[in-house]
């Protein structure tokens, strides 16, 4: 089992920045790929970014490329999402998730463990 706890959400004006954190506990975090997803009201959960277990490979959804950066610190069992140049359309609940799958898992059903989510609200 892996327990994931997100933090760092909040309210920010358009153009601002936030950094989300996801603390993992339980089984060996350093062997899991990690992803961030988001879900806005009335919409499906959307892939945002992923990072491989080693941190070498990262991949981003088209809507956040060039603005968001995913990183991880395996010594701290934590994955981060740095969000810059935020837009009102980035408003959503953000979830981190863990997967044992290699490659570029971008679907919700490819992830095995999920956090409870943290709200991000961007005002214009």
Tab-separated table of N, CA and C in Angstrom, residues 8-106:
chain	number	residue	atom	x	y	z
A	8	UNK	N	-0.286	22.272	-0.565
A	8	UNK	CA	0.204	23.403	-1.328
A	8	UNK	C	-0.821	24.091	-2.198
A	9	UNK	N	-2.029	23.555	-2.237
A	9	UNK	CA	-3.065	24.216	-3.022
A	9	UNK	C	-3.490	25.526	-2.383
A	10	UNK	N	-4.276	26.290	-3.119
A	10	UNK	CA	-4.748	27.558	-2.608
A	10	UNK	C	-5.314	28.411	-3.712
A	11	UNK	N	-5.500	29.682	-3.403
A	11	UNK	CA	-6.041	30.634	-4.371
A	11	UNK	C	-4.948	31.591	-4.807
A	12	UNK	N	-4.930	31.884	-6.096
A	12	UNK	CA	-3.891	32.756	-6.649
A	12	UNK	C	-4.486	33.501	-7.834
A	13	UNK	N	-3.937	34.661	-8.119
A	13	UNK	CA	-4.391	35.407	-9.298
A	13	UNK	C	-3.715	34.872	-10.558
A	14	UNK	N	-4.361	35.099	-11.678
A	14	UNK	CA	-3.794	34.694	-12.964
A	14	UNK	C	-2.393	35.262	-13.120
A	15	UNK	N	-1.487	34.432	-13.629
A	15	UNK	CA	-0.100	34.819	-13.773
A	15	UNK	C	0.772	34.432	-12.595
A	16	UNK	N	0.139	34.036	-11.512
A	16	UNK	CA	0.877	33.669	-10.310
A	16	UNK	C	1.392	32.238	-10.356
A	17	UNK	N	1.979	31.833	-9.231
A	17	UNK	CA	2.601	30.512	-9.126
A	17	UNK	C	2.171	29.817	-7.844
A	18	UNK	N	2.186	28.505	-7.895
A	18	UNK	CA	1.991	27.658	-6.727
A	18	UNK	C	2.879	26.441	-6.874
A	19	UNK	N	3.271	25.865	-5.745
A	19	UNK	CA	3.997	24.599	-5.781
A	19	UNK	C	3.225	23.587	-4.946
A	20	UNK	N	2.819	22.517	-5.586
A	20	UNK	CA	2.149	21.430	-4.908
A	20	UNK	C	3.174	20.388	-4.475
A	21	UNK	N	2.902	19.764	-3.350
A	21	UNK	CA	3.729	18.673	-2.863
A	21	UNK	C	2.858	17.445	-2.645
A	22	UNK	N	3.468	16.295	-2.791
A	22	UNK	CA	2.775	15.026	-2.534
A	22	UNK	C	3.724	14.147	-1.735
A	23	UNK	N	3.376	13.919	-0.484
A	23	UNK	CA	4.196	13.094	0.395
A	23	UNK	C	3.688	11.659	0.366
A	24	UNK	N	4.601	10.731	0.154
A	24	UNK	CA	4.241	9.317	0.057
A	24	UNK	C	4.757	8.549	1.264
A	25	UNK	N	3.990	7.576	1.662
A	25	UNK	CA	4.426	6.668	2.728
A	25	UNK	C	3.910	5.278	2.396
A	26	UNK	N	4.494	4.285	3.041
A	26	UNK	CA	4.073	2.914	2.768
A	26	UNK	C	5.177	2.140	2.099
A	27	UNK	N	4.890	1.533	0.966
A	27	UNK	CA	5.891	0.717	0.294
A	27	UNK	C	6.935	1.599	-0.356
A	28	UNK	N	7.839	1.011	-1.093
A	28	UNK	CA	9.005	1.712	-1.604
A	28	UNK	C	8.608	2.745	-2.656
A	29	UNK	N	8.557	3.987	-2.257
A	29	UNK	CA	8.161	5.081	-3.131
A	29	UNK	C	9.112	5.236	-4.304
A	30	UNK	N	10.395	5.010	-4.076
A	30	UNK	CA	11.411	5.321	-5.086
A	30	UNK	C	11.314	4.427	-6.317
A	31	UNK	N	10.524	3.351	-6.252
A	31	UNK	CA	10.376	2.479	-7.410
A	31	UNK	C	9.122	2.788	-8.222
A	32	UNK	N	8.301	3.730	-7.770
A	32	UNK	CA	7.043	4.050	-8.440
A	32	UNK	C	7.176	5.254	-9.358
A	33	UNK	N	6.527	5.171	-10.512
A	33	UNK	CA	6.301	6.366	-11.302
A	33	UNK	C	5.227	7.199	-10.616
A	34	UNK	N	5.307	8.503	-10.763
A	34	UNK	CA	4.349	9.391	-10.106
A	34	UNK	C	3.724	10.322	-11.125
A	35	UNK	N	2.462	10.598	-10.910
A	35	UNK	CA	1.761	11.490	-11.821
A	35	UNK	C	0.927	12.508	-11.074
A	36	UNK	N	0.622	13.583	-11.760
A	36	UNK	CA	-0.335	14.579	-11.280
A	36	UNK	C	-1.495	14.632	-12.280
A	37	UNK	N	-2.682	14.655	-11.732
A	37	UNK	CA	-3.901	14.804	-12.518
A	37	UNK	C	-4.705	15.956	-11.916
A	38	UNK	N	-5.693	16.414	-12.657
A	38	UNK	CA	-6.582	17.436	-12.107
A	38	UNK	C	-8.005	17.200	-12.600
A	39	UNK	N	-8.944	17.694	-11.819
A	39	UNK	CA	-10.344	17.534	-12.171
A	39	UNK	C	-11.106	18.798	-11.823
A	40	UNK	N	-11.668	19.408	-12.842
A	40	UNK	CA	-12.495	20.592	-12.658
A	40	UNK	C	-13.955	20.149	-12.517
A	41	UNK	N	-14.798	20.975	-11.901
A	41	UNK	CA	-16.208	20.606	-11.727
A	41	UNK	C	-16.877	20.265	-13.064
A	42	UNK	N	-17.538	19.119	-13.097
A	42	UNK	CA	-18.250	18.712	-14.288
A	42	UNK	C	-17.387	18.149	-15.397
A	43	UNK	N	-16.096	18.004	-15.132
A	43	UNK	CA	-15.188	17.491	-16.171
A	43	UNK	C	-14.524	16.205	-15.711
A	44	UNK	N	-13.971	15.472	-16.664
A	44	UNK	CA	-13.257	14.251	-16.337
A	44	UNK	C	-11.877	14.584	-15.762
A	45	UNK	N	-11.343	13.626	-15.036
A	45	UNK	CA	-10.000	13.804	-14.497
A	45	UNK	C	-9.001	13.832	-15.661
A	46	UNK	N	-8.106	14.811	-15.618
A	46	UNK	CA	-7.205	15.085	-16.740
A	46	UNK	C	-5.758	14.879	-16.339
A	47	UNK	N	-4.987	14.255	-17.203
A	47	UNK	CA	-3.560	14.072	-16.964
A	47	UNK	C	-2.849	15.419	-17.025
A	48	UNK	N	-1.930	15.642	-16.082
A	48	UNK	CA	-1.155	16.879	-16.048
A	48	UNK	C	0.323	16.610	-16.309
A	49	UNK	N	0.922	15.697	-15.535
A	49	UNK	CA	2.358	15.458	-15.673
A	49	UNK	C	2.707	14.127	-15.038
A	50	UNK	N	3.820	13.549	-15.483
A	50	UNK	CA	4.335	12.340	-14.849
A	50	UNK	C	5.847	12.424	-14.750
A	51	UNK	N	6.381	11.626	-13.830
A	51	UNK	CA	7.817	11.521	-13.660
A	51	UNK	C	8.150	10.074	-13.364
A	52	UNK	N	9.205	9.578	-13.978
A	52	UNK	CA	9.605	8.194	-13.763
A	52	UNK	C	10.185	8.008	-12.372
A	53	UNK	N	10.373	6.754	-11.978
A	53	UNK	CA	10.869	6.469	-10.644
A	53	UNK	C	12.238	7.085	-10.414
A	54	UNK	N	13.054	7.168	-11.458
A	54	UNK	CA	14.403	7.715	-11.325
A	54	UNK	C	14.420	9.244	-11.409
A	55	UNK	N	13.342	9.815	-11.946
A	55	UNK	CA	13.314	11.256	-12.160
A	55	UNK	C	13.871	11.672	-13.508
A	56	UNK	N	14.379	10.731	-14.279
A	56	UNK	CA	15.006	11.057	-15.565
A	56	UNK	C	13.962	11.438	-16.607
A	57	UNK	N	12.839	10.723	-16.578
A	57	UNK	CA	11.806	10.941	-17.599
A	57	UNK	C	10.654	11.753	-17.034
A	58	UNK	N	10.283	12.796	-17.739
A	58	UNK	CA	9.088	13.571	-17.408
A	58	UNK	C	8.252	13.742	-18.666
A	59	UNK	N	6.979	13.961	-18.458
A	59	UNK	CA	6.062	14.122	-19.596
A	59	UNK	C	4.899	14.970	-19.120
A	60	UNK	N	4.391	15.841	-20.022
A	60	UNK	CA	3.372	16.809	-19.622
A	60	UNK	C	2.178	16.794	-20.564
A	61	UNK	N	1.028	17.117	-20.020
A	61	UNK	CA	-0.129	17.343	-20.845
A	61	UNK	C	0.056	18.621	-21.664
A	62	UNK	N	-0.585	18.679	-22.816
A	62	UNK	CA	-0.385	19.818	-23.724
A	62	UNK	C	-0.773	21.144	-23.070
A	63	UNK	N	-1.778	21.121	-22.231
A	63	UNK	CA	-2.287	22.369	-21.662
A	63	UNK	C	-1.354	22.988	-20.626
A	64	UNK	N	-0.349	22.234	-20.152
A	64	UNK	CA	0.534	22.763	-19.112
A	64	UNK	C	1.993	22.813	-19.535
A	65	UNK	N	2.299	22.327	-20.712
A	65	UNK	CA	3.681	22.315	-21.183
A	65	UNK	C	4.267	23.716	-21.172
A	66	UNK	N	5.483	23.807	-20.658
A	66	UNK	CA	6.169	25.089	-20.606
A	66	UNK	C	5.810	25.941	-19.406
A	67	UNK	N	4.775	25.548	-18.661
A	67	UNK	CA	4.359	26.315	-17.480
A	67	UNK	C	4.528	25.530	-16.179
A	68	UNK	N	4.339	24.223	-16.238
A	68	UNK	CA	4.425	23.374	-15.048
A	68	UNK	C	5.692	22.525	-15.118
A	69	UNK	N	6.232	22.215	-13.944
A	69	UNK	CA	7.404	21.349	-13.848
A	69	UNK	C	7.189	20.336	-12.738
A	70	UNK	N	7.356	19.073	-13.072
A	70	UNK	CA	7.256	18.003	-12.076
A	70	UNK	C	8.661	17.592	-11.668
A	71	UNK	N	8.834	17.290	-10.387
A	71	UNK	CA	10.122	16.832	-9.880
A	71	UNK	C	9.867	15.920	-8.686
A	72	UNK	N	10.907	15.238	-8.244
A	72	UNK	CA	10.753	14.361	-7.091
A	72	UNK	C	12.039	14.331	-6.292
A	73	UNK	N	11.885	14.050	-5.006
A	73	UNK	CA	13.007	13.858	-4.099
A	73	UNK	C	12.773	12.528	-3.406
A	74	UNK	N	13.434	11.491	-3.882
A	74	UNK	CA	13.194	10.160	-3.331
A	74	UNK	C	13.674	10.038	-1.883
A	75	UNK	N	14.643	10.833	-1.501
A	75	UNK	CA	15.106	10.805	-0.113
A	75	UNK	C	14.025	11.321	0.838
A	76	UNK	N	13.152	12.198	0.324
A	76	UNK	CA	12.070	12.755	1.143
A	76	UNK	C	10.725	12.112	0.817
A	77	UNK	N	10.722	11.135	-0.095
A	77	UNK	CA	9.467	10.485	-0.505
A	77	UNK	C	8.428	11.509	-0.942
A	78	UNK	N	8.858	12.463	-1.709
A	78	UNK	CA	7.969	13.569	-2.091
A	78	UNK	C	8.108	13.873	-3.577
A	79	UNK	N	6.970	14.152	-4.195
A	79	UNK	CA	6.942	14.623	-5.579
A	79	UNK	C	6.329	16.019	-5.577
A	80	UNK	N	6.794	16.852	-6.490
A	80	UNK	CA	6.375	18.256	-6.531
A	80	UNK	C	5.788	18.605	-7.893
A	81	UNK	N	4.952	19.612	-7.894
A	81	UNK	CA	4.468	20.187	-9.147
A	81	UNK	C	4.574	21.700	-9.016
A	82	UNK	N	5.552	22.273	-9.702
A	82	UNK	CA	5.709	23.722	-9.738
A	82	UNK	C	4.834	24.263	-10.859
A	83	UNK	N	3.922	25.149	-10.509
A	83	UNK	CA	2.973	25.682	-11.487
A	83	UNK	C	3.194	27.182	-11.627
A	84	UNK	N	3.611	27.600	-12.802
A	84	UNK	CA	3.858	29.018	-13.093
A	84	UNK	C	2.880	29.513	-14.149
A	85	UNK	N	2.781	30.818	-14.263
A	85	UNK	CA	1.902	31.445	-15.270
A	85	UNK	C	0.500	30.842	-15.226
A	86	UNK	N	-0.034	30.741	-14.034
A	86	UNK	CA	-1.330	30.087	-13.871
A	86	UNK	C	-2.450	30.860	-14.560
A	87	UNK	N	-3.409	30.098	-15.067
A	87	UNK	CA	-4.551	30.654	-15.781
A	87	UNK	C	-5.842	30.233	-15.078
A	88	UNK	N	-6.925	30.976	-15.249
A	88	UNK	CA	-8.194	30.562	-14.630
A	88	UNK	C	-8.599	29.138	-15.011
A	89	UNK	N	-8.270	28.713	-16.212
A	89	UNK	CA	-8.624	27.349	-16.636
A	89	UNK	C	-7.805	26.269	-15.946
A	90	UNK	N	-6.809	26.651	-15.159
A	90	UNK	CA	-6.068	25.678	-14.344
A	90	UNK	C	-6.800	25.362	-13.038
A	91	UNK	N	-7.874	26.069	-12.773
A	91	UNK	CA	-8.645	25.829	-11.556
A	91	UNK	C	-9.205	24.411	-11.544
A	92	UNK	N	-8.888	23.674	-10.484
A	92	UNK	CA	-9.302	22.267	-10.377
A	92	UNK	C	-8.828	21.715	-9.045
A	93	UNK	N	-9.277	20.511	-8.746
A	93	UNK	CA	-8.677	19.730	-7.670
A	93	UNK	C	-7.533	18.934	-8.287
A	94	UNK	N	-6.360	19.040	-7.676
A	94	UNK	CA	-5.176	18.363	-8.195
A	94	UNK	C	-4.884	17.138	-7.345
A	95	UNK	N	-4.643	16.023	-8.024
A	95	UNK	CA	-4.370	14.750	-7.384
A	95	UNK	C	-2.996	14.229	-7.778
A	96	UNK	N	-2.283	13.664	-6.827
A	96	UNK	CA	-1.102	12.899	-7.205
A	96	UNK	C	-1.444	11.428	-7.158
A	97	UNK	N	-0.699	10.663	-7.921
A	97	UNK	CA	-0.973	9.245	-8.051
A	97	UNK	C	0.327	8.495	-8.283
A	98	UNK	N	0.326	7.232	-7.899
A	98	UNK	CA	1.505	6.380	-8.040
A	98	UNK	C	1.179	5.203	-8.951
A	99	UNK	N	2.178	4.787	-9.726
A	99	UNK	CA	1.997	3.673	-10.653
A	99	UNK	C	3.247	2.810	-10.680
A	100	UNK	N	3.042	1.512	-10.890
A	100	UNK	CA	4.176	0.613	-11.063
A	100	UNK	C	4.522	0.458	-12.534
A	101	UNK	N	3.721	1.033	-13.409
A	101	UNK	CA	3.920	0.890	-14.843
A	101	UNK	C	5.070	1.763	-15.339
A	102	UNK	N	5.802	1.266	-16.283
A	102	UNK	CA	6.883	2.014	-16.916
A	102	UNK	C	6.348	2.684	-18.176
A	103	UNK	N	7.169	3.475	-18.803
A	103	UNK	CA	6.746	4.151	-20.029
A	103	UNK	C	6.107	5.484	-19.719
A	104	UNK	N	4.994	5.768	-20.377
A	104	UNK	CA	4.324	7.060	-20.243
A	104	UNK	C	2.845	6.848	-19.904
A	105	UNK	N	2.565	6.406	-18.695
A	105	UNK	CA	1.167	6.197	-18.325
A	105	UNK	C	0.448	7.529	-18.112
A	106	UNK	N	-0.577	7.774	-18.906
A	106	UNK	CA	-1.310	9.038	-18.814
A	106	UNK	C	-2.790	8.843	-18.517
